[in-house]
């Protein structure tokens, strides 16, 4: 079953089968590219459930093939509609709450996740990987990707914007751990004028990646790496939870110029002026 959430001139689309759910992507509205698209895990966890004298343990990698849907619901909030998806891994009792805030006044979707240890033993959390965009441009060949370009910012003091073609091989990893960089980017499809954009907020140790994990499907991920503490990963005791950095993203039909304008408006009028309101609006 396909689930669509219309937002301004685009729609956020998922595929649900029984007790599983996958992300299909963010598309213009209309037209929708069809039912042949491949889905992607919304979120992937990596953690250990028991430690030994060497500091290593049994490593678990949990994605959509193991997590079952507990709840999908949408709530009305002051800033827009809040879509909440709750997943649970029955093997390790890890609970994942994925949130999408669909802004009412801007073509921006804000996504963040909360991971809770519902088991009876502590776990050492290694990594949380979130799929932000999937099937960018639909199912497209490498020949078609010659018309697709990724823009990203670095060296904030100089205001530099870098441009890279998405023809083979695609860019792989872009770490943002140096001062003076901006965690934002845009992918533009020159022949259609569509542009997908993103901004990762409040980063500590993280990066974003764009490329293919599923053949023929261009995706964007963010990785929230948990820093080591005294040569071991951060411990998450039973009942405790951790939140990822929020990622704001969207789709513009007017090319990269429109995408940058939306990001600029979001930064100036939402993030800078309404930080307190944003914090309060998550749940109320």
PDB file of C-alpha atoms in Angstrom:
ATOM      1  CA  UNK A   1       0.000   0.000   0.000  1.00  0.00           C
ATOM      2  CA  UNK A   2       1.264   3.445  -0.928  1.00  0.00           C
ATOM      3  CA  UNK A   3       0.926   6.312   1.584  1.00  0.00           C
ATOM      4  CA  UNK A   4       1.130   9.895   0.275  1.00  0.00           C
ATOM      5  CA  UNK A   5       1.408  13.087   2.311  1.00  0.00           C
ATOM      6  CA  UNK A   6       0.868  16.181   0.188  1.00  0.00           C
ATOM      7  CA  UNK A   7       2.946  19.205   1.190  1.00  0.00           C
ATOM      8  CA  UNK A   8       2.782  22.429  -0.854  1.00  0.00           C
ATOM      9  CA  UNK A   9       3.736  21.416  -4.443  1.00  0.00           C
ATOM     10  CA  UNK A  10       5.250  18.056  -3.499  1.00  0.00           C
ATOM     11  CA  UNK A  11       4.309  14.813  -1.804  1.00  0.00           C
ATOM     12  CA  UNK A  12       6.200  12.650   0.666  1.00  0.00           C
ATOM     13  CA  UNK A  13       5.584   9.011  -0.256  1.00  0.00           C
ATOM     14  CA  UNK A  14       6.010   5.733   1.646  1.00  0.00           C
ATOM     15  CA  UNK A  15       5.243   2.106   0.841  1.00  0.00           C
ATOM     16  CA  UNK A  16       3.697  -0.053   3.551  1.00  0.00           C
ATOM     17  CA  UNK A  17       3.402  -3.829   3.379  1.00  0.00           C
ATOM     18  CA  UNK A  18       1.791  -5.579   6.363  1.00  0.00           C
ATOM     19  CA  UNK A  19       3.833  -4.414   9.383  1.00  0.00           C
ATOM     20  CA  UNK A  20       6.770  -2.906   7.422  1.00  0.00           C
ATOM     21  CA  UNK A  21       7.286   0.546   5.924  1.00  0.00           C
ATOM     22  CA  UNK A  22       9.803   2.003   3.465  1.00  0.00           C
ATOM     23  CA  UNK A  23      10.510   5.468   2.107  1.00  0.00           C
ATOM     24  CA  UNK A  24       9.869   5.982  -1.617  1.00  0.00           C
ATOM     25  CA  UNK A  25      10.838   9.644  -1.725  1.00  0.00           C
ATOM     26  CA  UNK A  26       9.750  13.232  -2.231  1.00  0.00           C
ATOM     27  CA  UNK A  27       8.125  13.956  -5.602  1.00  0.00           C
ATOM     28  CA  UNK A  28       6.391  16.789  -7.429  1.00  0.00           C
ATOM     29  CA  UNK A  29       2.622  16.819  -7.204  1.00  0.00           C
ATOM     30  CA  UNK A  30       1.552  15.821  -9.833  1.00  0.00           C
ATOM     31  CA  UNK A  31       2.744  13.644 -11.545  1.00  0.00           C
ATOM     32  CA  UNK A  32       3.888  10.733  -9.408  1.00  0.00           C
ATOM     33  CA  UNK A  33       6.534   8.533 -11.101  1.00  0.00           C
ATOM     34  CA  UNK A  34       4.661   5.253 -10.716  1.00  0.00           C
ATOM     35  CA  UNK A  35       4.666   2.002  -8.740  1.00  0.00           C
ATOM     36  CA  UNK A  36       7.966   0.580 -10.029  1.00  0.00           C
ATOM     37  CA  UNK A  37      10.160   2.557  -7.608  1.00  0.00           C
ATOM     38  CA  UNK A  38      12.263   0.705  -5.052  1.00  0.00           C
ATOM     39  CA  UNK A  39      11.886   1.554  -1.385  1.00  0.00           C
ATOM     40  CA  UNK A  40      14.574   2.363   1.177  1.00  0.00           C
ATOM     41  CA  UNK A  41      14.929   1.938   4.936  1.00  0.00           C
ATOM     42  CA  UNK A  42      13.982   5.170   6.680  1.00  0.00           C
ATOM     43  CA  UNK A  43      16.470   4.563   9.472  1.00  0.00           C
ATOM     44  CA  UNK A  44      19.273   2.144  10.298  1.00  0.00           C
ATOM     45  CA  UNK A  45      20.873   1.492  13.695  1.00  0.00           C
ATOM     46  CA  UNK A  46      24.180  -0.053  14.621  1.00  0.00           C
ATOM     47  CA  UNK A  47      24.918  -1.006  18.243  1.00  0.00           C
ATOM     48  CA  UNK A  48      26.355  -3.703  20.485  1.00  0.00           C
ATOM     49  CA  UNK A  49      24.289  -5.501  23.103  1.00  0.00           C
ATOM     50  CA  UNK A  50      27.052  -6.893  25.311  1.00  0.00           C
ATOM     51  CA  UNK A  51      30.674  -5.989  25.867  1.00  0.00           C
ATOM     52  CA  UNK A  52      33.684  -8.191  26.545  1.00  0.00           C
ATOM     53  CA  UNK A  53      37.130  -7.473  27.984  1.00  0.00           C
ATOM     54  CA  UNK A  54      38.373  -6.140  24.645  1.00  0.00           C
ATOM     55  CA  UNK A  55      35.581  -3.553  24.527  1.00  0.00           C
ATOM     56  CA  UNK A  56      33.898  -5.316  21.603  1.00  0.00           C
ATOM     57  CA  UNK A  57      30.555  -7.061  21.595  1.00  0.00           C
ATOM     58  CA  UNK A  58      27.834  -8.545  19.446  1.00  0.00           C
ATOM     59  CA  UNK A  59      27.136  -5.993  16.735  1.00  0.00           C
ATOM     60  CA  UNK A  60      23.549  -5.488  15.551  1.00  0.00           C
ATOM     61  CA  UNK A  61      22.605  -3.630  12.398  1.00  0.00           C
ATOM     62  CA  UNK A  62      18.868  -2.990  12.407  1.00  0.00           C
ATOM     63  CA  UNK A  63      16.924  -1.635   9.421  1.00  0.00           C
ATOM     64  CA  UNK A  64      13.432  -1.966   7.911  1.00  0.00           C
ATOM     65  CA  UNK A  65      13.775  -5.728   7.333  1.00  0.00           C
ATOM     66  CA  UNK A  66      13.734  -6.236  11.137  1.00  0.00           C
ATOM     67  CA  UNK A  67      11.711  -3.315  12.463  1.00  0.00           C
ATOM     68  CA  UNK A  68       7.929  -3.594  12.609  1.00  0.00           C
ATOM     69  CA  UNK A  69       5.436  -0.738  12.516  1.00  0.00           C
ATOM     70  CA  UNK A  70       3.903   0.025  15.917  1.00  0.00           C
ATOM     71  CA  UNK A  71       2.097   3.223  14.968  1.00  0.00           C
ATOM     72  CA  UNK A  72       1.656   5.737  12.141  1.00  0.00           C
ATOM     73  CA  UNK A  73      -0.295   8.892  12.949  1.00  0.00           C
ATOM     74  CA  UNK A  74      -0.409  12.581  12.078  1.00  0.00           C
ATOM     75  CA  UNK A  75      -1.022  15.437  14.509  1.00  0.00           C
ATOM     76  CA  UNK A  76      -1.807  19.125  14.025  1.00  0.00           C
ATOM     77  CA  UNK A  77       0.792  21.456  15.516  1.00  0.00           C
ATOM     78  CA  UNK A  78       1.211  25.224  15.526  1.00  0.00           C
ATOM     79  CA  UNK A  79       3.853  25.169  12.779  1.00  0.00           C
ATOM     80  CA  UNK A  80       2.252  22.441  10.647  1.00  0.00           C
ATOM     81  CA  UNK A  81       1.319  18.763  10.595  1.00  0.00           C
ATOM     82  CA  UNK A  82       3.523  16.322  12.522  1.00  0.00           C
ATOM     83  CA  UNK A  83       3.772  12.806  11.049  1.00  0.00           C
ATOM     84  CA  UNK A  84       4.970  10.235  13.599  1.00  0.00           C
ATOM     85  CA  UNK A  85       6.115   6.711  12.655  1.00  0.00           C
ATOM     86  CA  UNK A  86       7.039   4.324  15.494  1.00  0.00           C
ATOM     87  CA  UNK A  87       9.013   1.156  14.712  1.00  0.00           C
ATOM     88  CA  UNK A  88      10.269  -1.629  16.973  1.00  0.00           C
ATOM     89  CA  UNK A  89      12.864  -4.370  16.581  1.00  0.00           C
ATOM     90  CA  UNK A  90      11.389  -7.393  18.369  1.00  0.00           C
ATOM     91  CA  UNK A  91      14.783  -9.115  18.609  1.00  0.00           C
ATOM     92  CA  UNK A  92      16.563  -6.410  20.620  1.00  0.00           C
ATOM     93  CA  UNK A  93      13.535  -4.343  21.811  1.00  0.00           C
ATOM     94  CA  UNK A  94      14.939  -1.137  20.329  1.00  0.00           C
ATOM     95  CA  UNK A  95      12.177   1.422  19.706  1.00  0.00           C
ATOM     96  CA  UNK A  96      12.485   4.096  16.998  1.00  0.00           C
ATOM     97  CA  UNK A  97      10.250   7.156  16.713  1.00  0.00           C
ATOM     98  CA  UNK A  98      10.580   9.000  13.375  1.00  0.00           C
ATOM     99  CA  UNK A  99       9.109  12.492  13.129  1.00  0.00           C
ATOM    100  CA  UNK A 100       8.301  14.584  10.055  1.00  0.00           C
ATOM    101  CA  UNK A 101       7.126  18.161  10.664  1.00  0.00           C
ATOM    102  CA  UNK A 102       5.455  19.462   7.485  1.00  0.00           C
ATOM    103  CA  UNK A 103       5.676  23.234   7.736  1.00  0.00           C
ATOM    104  CA  UNK A 104       2.496  25.102   6.927  1.00  0.00           C
ATOM    105  CA  UNK A 105       4.122  28.324   5.671  1.00  0.00           C
ATOM    106  CA  UNK A 106       7.210  26.999   3.876  1.00  0.00           C
ATOM    107  CA  UNK A 107       7.974  24.081   1.502  1.00  0.00           C
ATOM    108  CA  UNK A 108      10.155  22.558   4.232  1.00  0.00           C
ATOM    109  CA  UNK A 109       9.874  19.165   5.943  1.00  0.00           C
ATOM    110  CA  UNK A 110      11.800  18.750   9.196  1.00  0.00           C
ATOM    111  CA  UNK A 111      12.804  15.213  10.090  1.00  0.00           C
ATOM    112  CA  UNK A 112      14.356  13.838  13.274  1.00  0.00           C
ATOM    113  CA  UNK A 113      14.373  10.493  15.077  1.00  0.00           C
ATOM    114  CA  UNK A 114      14.364   9.321  18.679  1.00  0.00           C
ATOM    115  CA  UNK A 115      15.860   5.942  19.591  1.00  0.00           C
ATOM    116  CA  UNK A 116      14.961   4.295  22.917  1.00  0.00           C
ATOM    117  CA  UNK A 117      16.398   1.197  24.537  1.00  0.00           C
ATOM    118  CA  UNK A 118      13.368  -0.843  25.650  1.00  0.00           C
ATOM    119  CA  UNK A 119      15.424  -3.921  26.484  1.00  0.00           C
ATOM    120  CA  UNK A 120      16.554  -5.018  29.954  1.00  0.00           C
ATOM    121  CA  UNK A 121      20.284  -4.587  29.257  1.00  0.00           C
ATOM    122  CA  UNK A 122      22.460  -1.589  28.306  1.00  0.00           C
ATOM    123  CA  UNK A 123      23.562  -1.171  24.687  1.00  0.00           C
ATOM    124  CA  UNK A 124      26.498   0.692  23.167  1.00  0.00           C
ATOM    125  CA  UNK A 125      25.221   2.864  20.337  1.00  0.00           C
ATOM    126  CA  UNK A 126      27.533   3.199  17.311  1.00  0.00           C
ATOM    127  CA  UNK A 127      25.605   4.911  14.549  1.00  0.00           C
ATOM    128  CA  UNK A 128      22.178   6.152  13.444  1.00  0.00           C
ATOM    129  CA  UNK A 129      21.735   6.534   9.688  1.00  0.00           C
ATOM    130  CA  UNK A 130      18.656   8.344   8.379  1.00  0.00           C
ATOM    131  CA  UNK A 131      17.480   8.263   4.762  1.00  0.00           C
ATOM    132  CA  UNK A 132      16.368  11.805   4.001  1.00  0.00           C
ATOM    133  CA  UNK A 133      15.743  11.632   0.241  1.00  0.00           C
ATOM    134  CA  UNK A 134      15.319   8.558  -1.961  1.00  0.00           C
ATOM    135  CA  UNK A 135      14.699   8.024  -5.681  1.00  0.00           C
ATOM    136  CA  UNK A 136      15.995  11.522  -6.439  1.00  0.00           C
ATOM    137  CA  UNK A 137      14.977  12.102 -10.058  1.00  0.00           C
ATOM    138  CA  UNK A 138      13.122   8.764 -10.106  1.00  0.00           C
ATOM    139  CA  UNK A 139      14.846   5.699 -11.550  1.00  0.00           C
ATOM    140  CA  UNK A 140      17.493   7.310 -13.706  1.00  0.00           C
ATOM    141  CA  UNK A 141      20.439   5.939 -15.624  1.00  0.00           C
ATOM    142  CA  UNK A 142      23.971   7.269 -15.330  1.00  0.00           C
ATOM    143  CA  UNK A 143      23.485   8.888 -18.741  1.00  0.00           C
ATOM    144  CA  UNK A 144      20.550  10.867 -17.374  1.00  0.00           C
ATOM    145  CA  UNK A 145      22.621  11.873 -14.322  1.00  0.00           C
ATOM    146  CA  UNK A 146      24.880  13.942 -16.550  1.00  0.00           C
ATOM    147  CA  UNK A 147      22.083  16.507 -16.246  1.00  0.00           C
ATOM    148  CA  UNK A 148      22.091  16.318 -12.430  1.00  0.00           C
ATOM    149  CA  UNK A 149      24.360  18.487 -10.308  1.00  0.00           C
ATOM    150  CA  UNK A 150      24.958  18.673  -6.550  1.00  0.00           C
ATOM    151  CA  UNK A 151      25.774  22.023  -4.922  1.00  0.00           C
ATOM    152  CA  UNK A 152      27.157  22.273  -1.406  1.00  0.00           C
ATOM    153  CA  UNK A 153      28.663  25.017   0.741  1.00  0.00           C
ATOM    154  CA  UNK A 154      32.026  25.177   2.428  1.00  0.00           C
ATOM    155  CA  UNK A 155      34.284  27.894   3.799  1.00  0.00           C
ATOM    156  CA  UNK A 156      31.536  30.041   5.255  1.00  0.00           C
ATOM    157  CA  UNK A 157      33.819  33.059   5.558  1.00  0.00           C
ATOM    158  CA  UNK A 158      34.286  33.189   1.784  1.00  0.00           C
ATOM    159  CA  UNK A 159      30.760  32.051   0.918  1.00  0.00           C
ATOM    160  CA  UNK A 160      32.019  29.306  -1.436  1.00  0.00           C
ATOM    161  CA  UNK A 161      29.542  27.028  -3.206  1.00  0.00           C
ATOM    162  CA  UNK A 162      30.951  23.901  -4.821  1.00  0.00           C
ATOM    163  CA  UNK A 163      29.388  22.233  -7.861  1.00  0.00           C
ATOM    164  CA  UNK A 164      29.782  18.563  -8.781  1.00  0.00           C
ATOM    165  CA  UNK A 165      28.191  16.568 -11.584  1.00  0.00           C
ATOM    166  CA  UNK A 166      26.377  13.391 -10.518  1.00  0.00           C
ATOM    167  CA  UNK A 167      27.518  11.309 -13.470  1.00  0.00           C
ATOM    168  CA  UNK A 168      29.472   8.139 -12.648  1.00  0.00           C
ATOM    169  CA  UNK A 169      31.005   7.924 -10.121  1.00  0.00           C
ATOM    170  CA  UNK A 170      28.682   9.832  -7.773  1.00  0.00           C
ATOM    171  CA  UNK A 171      30.062  11.670  -4.735  1.00  0.00           C
ATOM    172  CA  UNK A 172      30.159   9.439  -1.702  1.00  0.00           C
ATOM    173  CA  UNK A 173      30.789  11.106   1.643  1.00  0.00           C
ATOM    174  CA  UNK A 174      30.841  14.746   2.666  1.00  0.00           C
ATOM    175  CA  UNK A 175      31.928  15.180   6.295  1.00  0.00           C
ATOM    176  CA  UNK A 176      31.073  18.472   8.003  1.00  0.00           C
ATOM    177  CA  UNK A 177      33.336  18.526  11.017  1.00  0.00           C
ATOM    178  CA  UNK A 178      35.491  21.580  10.294  1.00  0.00           C
ATOM    179  CA  UNK A 179      34.642  25.113  11.464  1.00  0.00           C
ATOM    180  CA  UNK A 180      33.390  27.516   8.809  1.00  0.00           C
ATOM    181  CA  UNK A 181      31.292  25.006   6.871  1.00  0.00           C
ATOM    182  CA  UNK A 182      27.559  24.856   6.243  1.00  0.00           C
ATOM    183  CA  UNK A 183      25.686  21.526   6.412  1.00  0.00           C
ATOM    184  CA  UNK A 184      23.448  22.256   3.409  1.00  0.00           C
ATOM    185  CA  UNK A 185      23.177  21.095  -0.189  1.00  0.00           C
ATOM    186  CA  UNK A 186      21.063  21.076  -3.335  1.00  0.00           C
ATOM    187  CA  UNK A 187      20.666  18.505  -6.129  1.00  0.00           C
ATOM    188  CA  UNK A 188      19.366  20.035  -9.358  1.00  0.00           C
ATOM    189  CA  UNK A 189      17.947  18.229 -12.380  1.00  0.00           C
ATOM    190  CA  UNK A 190      18.763  20.606 -15.227  1.00  0.00           C
ATOM    191  CA  UNK A 191      16.320  19.257 -17.817  1.00  0.00           C
ATOM    192  CA  UNK A 192      13.250  19.467 -15.520  1.00  0.00           C
ATOM    193  CA  UNK A 193      14.198  22.344 -13.212  1.00  0.00           C
ATOM    194  CA  UNK A 194      13.510  20.257 -10.117  1.00  0.00           C
ATOM    195  CA  UNK A 195      15.831  20.750  -7.155  1.00  0.00           C
ATOM    196  CA  UNK A 196      15.990  18.777  -3.900  1.00  0.00           C
ATOM    197  CA  UNK A 197      17.536  20.595  -0.942  1.00  0.00           C
ATOM    198  CA  UNK A 198      18.517  19.860   2.657  1.00  0.00           C
ATOM    199  CA  UNK A 199      19.968  21.398   5.807  1.00  0.00           C
ATOM    200  CA  UNK A 200      21.194  19.445   8.823  1.00  0.00           C
ATOM    201  CA  UNK A 201      20.758  21.404  12.068  1.00  0.00           C
ATOM    202  CA  UNK A 202      22.931  21.481  15.185  1.00  0.00           C
ATOM    203  CA  UNK A 203      25.588  18.978  14.021  1.00  0.00           C
ATOM    204  CA  UNK A 204      28.188  17.539  16.359  1.00  0.00           C
ATOM    205  CA  UNK A 205      29.803  14.526  14.665  1.00  0.00           C
ATOM    206  CA  UNK A 206      27.964  13.645  11.471  1.00  0.00           C
ATOM    207  CA  UNK A 207      28.146  13.663   7.704  1.00  0.00           C
ATOM    208  CA  UNK A 208      25.852  13.442   4.707  1.00  0.00           C
ATOM    209  CA  UNK A 209      26.205  11.068   1.794  1.00  0.00           C
ATOM    210  CA  UNK A 210      24.678  11.018  -1.652  1.00  0.00           C
ATOM    211  CA  UNK A 211      24.879   7.988  -3.919  1.00  0.00           C
ATOM    212  CA  UNK A 212      23.400   4.535  -4.554  1.00  0.00           C
ATOM    213  CA  UNK A 213      22.874   1.800  -2.008  1.00  0.00           C
ATOM    214  CA  UNK A 214      20.135   0.326  -4.182  1.00  0.00           C
ATOM    215  CA  UNK A 215      21.102   0.078  -7.854  1.00  0.00           C
ATOM    216  CA  UNK A 216      19.471   2.779  -9.950  1.00  0.00           C
ATOM    217  CA  UNK A 217      18.183   4.737  -6.908  1.00  0.00           C
ATOM    218  CA  UNK A 218      19.914   7.987  -5.961  1.00  0.00           C
ATOM    219  CA  UNK A 219      19.594   8.697  -2.226  1.00  0.00           C
ATOM    220  CA  UNK A 220      20.707  11.139   0.447  1.00  0.00           C
ATOM    221  CA  UNK A 221      21.554   9.961   3.976  1.00  0.00           C
ATOM    222  CA  UNK A 222      22.756  11.612   7.144  1.00  0.00           C
ATOM    223  CA  UNK A 223      24.872   9.680   9.612  1.00  0.00           C
ATOM    224  CA  UNK A 224      24.765  10.583  13.292  1.00  0.00           C
ATOM    225  CA  UNK A 225      27.952   8.980  14.586  1.00  0.00           C
ATOM    226  CA  UNK A 226      28.162   8.592  18.337  1.00  0.00           C
ATOM    227  CA  UNK A 227      31.587   9.768  19.580  1.00  0.00           C
ATOM    228  CA  UNK A 228      33.782   7.360  21.506  1.00  0.00           C
ATOM    229  CA  UNK A 229      34.108   7.915  25.223  1.00  0.00           C
ATOM    230  CA  UNK A 230      37.289   6.434  26.713  1.00  0.00           C
ATOM    231  CA  UNK A 231      37.684   3.970  23.798  1.00  0.00           C
ATOM    232  CA  UNK A 232      34.102   2.736  24.013  1.00  0.00           C
ATOM    233  CA  UNK A 233      30.802   3.784  22.444  1.00  0.00           C
ATOM    234  CA  UNK A 234      28.170   5.771  24.305  1.00  0.00           C
ATOM    235  CA  UNK A 235      26.121   3.555  26.594  1.00  0.00           C
ATOM    236  CA  UNK A 236      22.334   3.695  26.386  1.00  0.00           C
ATOM    237  CA  UNK A 237      20.848   2.174  29.518  1.00  0.00           C
ATOM    238  CA  UNK A 238      17.395   0.505  29.605  1.00  0.00           C
ATOM    239  CA  UNK A 239      14.616   3.080  29.280  1.00  0.00           C
ATOM    240  CA  UNK A 240      16.888   5.862  28.041  1.00  0.00           C
ATOM    241  CA  UNK A 241      16.653   7.509  24.621  1.00  0.00           C
ATOM    242  CA  UNK A 242      18.746   9.628  22.248  1.00  0.00           C
ATOM    243  CA  UNK A 243      17.649  12.043  19.510  1.00  0.00           C
ATOM    244  CA  UNK A 244      19.292  12.660  16.161  1.00  0.00           C
ATOM    245  CA  UNK A 245      20.043  16.062  14.712  1.00  0.00           C
ATOM    246  CA  UNK A 246      17.058  17.417  12.800  1.00  0.00           C
ATOM    247  CA  UNK A 247      17.291  17.593   9.004  1.00  0.00           C
ATOM    248  CA  UNK A 248      15.148  20.005   6.986  1.00  0.00           C
ATOM    249  CA  UNK A 249      14.536  19.191   3.331  1.00  0.00           C
ATOM    250  CA  UNK A 250      12.238  19.888   0.408  1.00  0.00           C
ATOM    251  CA  UNK A 251      11.695  19.983  -3.350  1.00  0.00           C
ATOM    252  CA  UNK A 252      11.553  23.048  -5.583  1.00  0.00           C
ATOM    253  CA  UNK A 253      10.239  23.077  -9.151  1.00  0.00           C
ATOM    254  CA  UNK A 254      12.042  26.352  -9.945  1.00  0.00           C
ATOM    255  CA  UNK A 255      15.607  25.048  -9.913  1.00  0.00           C
ATOM    256  CA  UNK A 256      18.522  25.614  -7.564  1.00  0.00           C
ATOM    257  CA  UNK A 257      17.863  29.375  -7.249  1.00  0.00           C
ATOM    258  CA  UNK A 258      14.446  28.711  -5.741  1.00  0.00           C
ATOM    259  CA  UNK A 259      15.933  26.008  -3.498  1.00  0.00           C
ATOM    260  CA  UNK A 260      18.566  28.393  -2.105  1.00  0.00           C
ATOM    261  CA  UNK A 261      15.877  31.061  -1.560  1.00  0.00           C
ATOM    262  CA  UNK A 262      13.779  28.607   0.478  1.00  0.00           C
ATOM    263  CA  UNK A 263      16.792  27.576   2.569  1.00  0.00           C
ATOM    264  CA  UNK A 264      17.713  31.221   3.133  1.00  0.00           C
ATOM    265  CA  UNK A 265      14.164  32.090   4.229  1.00  0.00           C
ATOM    266  CA  UNK A 266      14.044  29.073   6.526  1.00  0.00           C
ATOM    267  CA  UNK A 267      17.367  29.994   8.106  1.00  0.00           C
ATOM    268  CA  UNK A 268      16.580  33.695   8.555  1.00  0.00           C
ATOM    269  CA  UNK A 269      12.946  33.625   9.641  1.00  0.00           C
ATOM    270  CA  UNK A 270      12.441  30.224  11.245  1.00  0.00           C
ATOM    271  CA  UNK A 271      15.645  28.865  12.750  1.00  0.00           C
ATOM    272  CA  UNK A 272      17.125  32.153  13.943  1.00  0.00           C
ATOM    273  CA  UNK A 273      13.991  33.856  15.206  1.00  0.00           C
ATOM    274  CA  UNK A 274      11.884  30.922  16.414  1.00  0.00           C
ATOM    275  CA  UNK A 275      14.280  28.501  18.118  1.00  0.00           C
ATOM    276  CA  UNK A 276      12.205  28.540  21.319  1.00  0.00           C
ATOM    277  CA  UNK A 277       8.973  27.989  19.385  1.00  0.00           C
ATOM    278  CA  UNK A 278      10.573  25.130  17.419  1.00  0.00           C
ATOM    279  CA  UNK A 279      11.624  23.391  20.619  1.00  0.00           C
ATOM    280  CA  UNK A 280       8.148  23.748  22.107  1.00  0.00           C
ATOM    281  CA  UNK A 281       6.359  22.712  18.923  1.00  0.00           C
ATOM    282  CA  UNK A 282       7.805  19.184  18.730  1.00  0.00           C
ATOM    283  CA  UNK A 283       5.124  17.771  21.010  1.00  0.00           C
ATOM    284  CA  UNK A 284       2.531  20.484  21.567  1.00  0.00           C
TER     285      UNK A 284
END
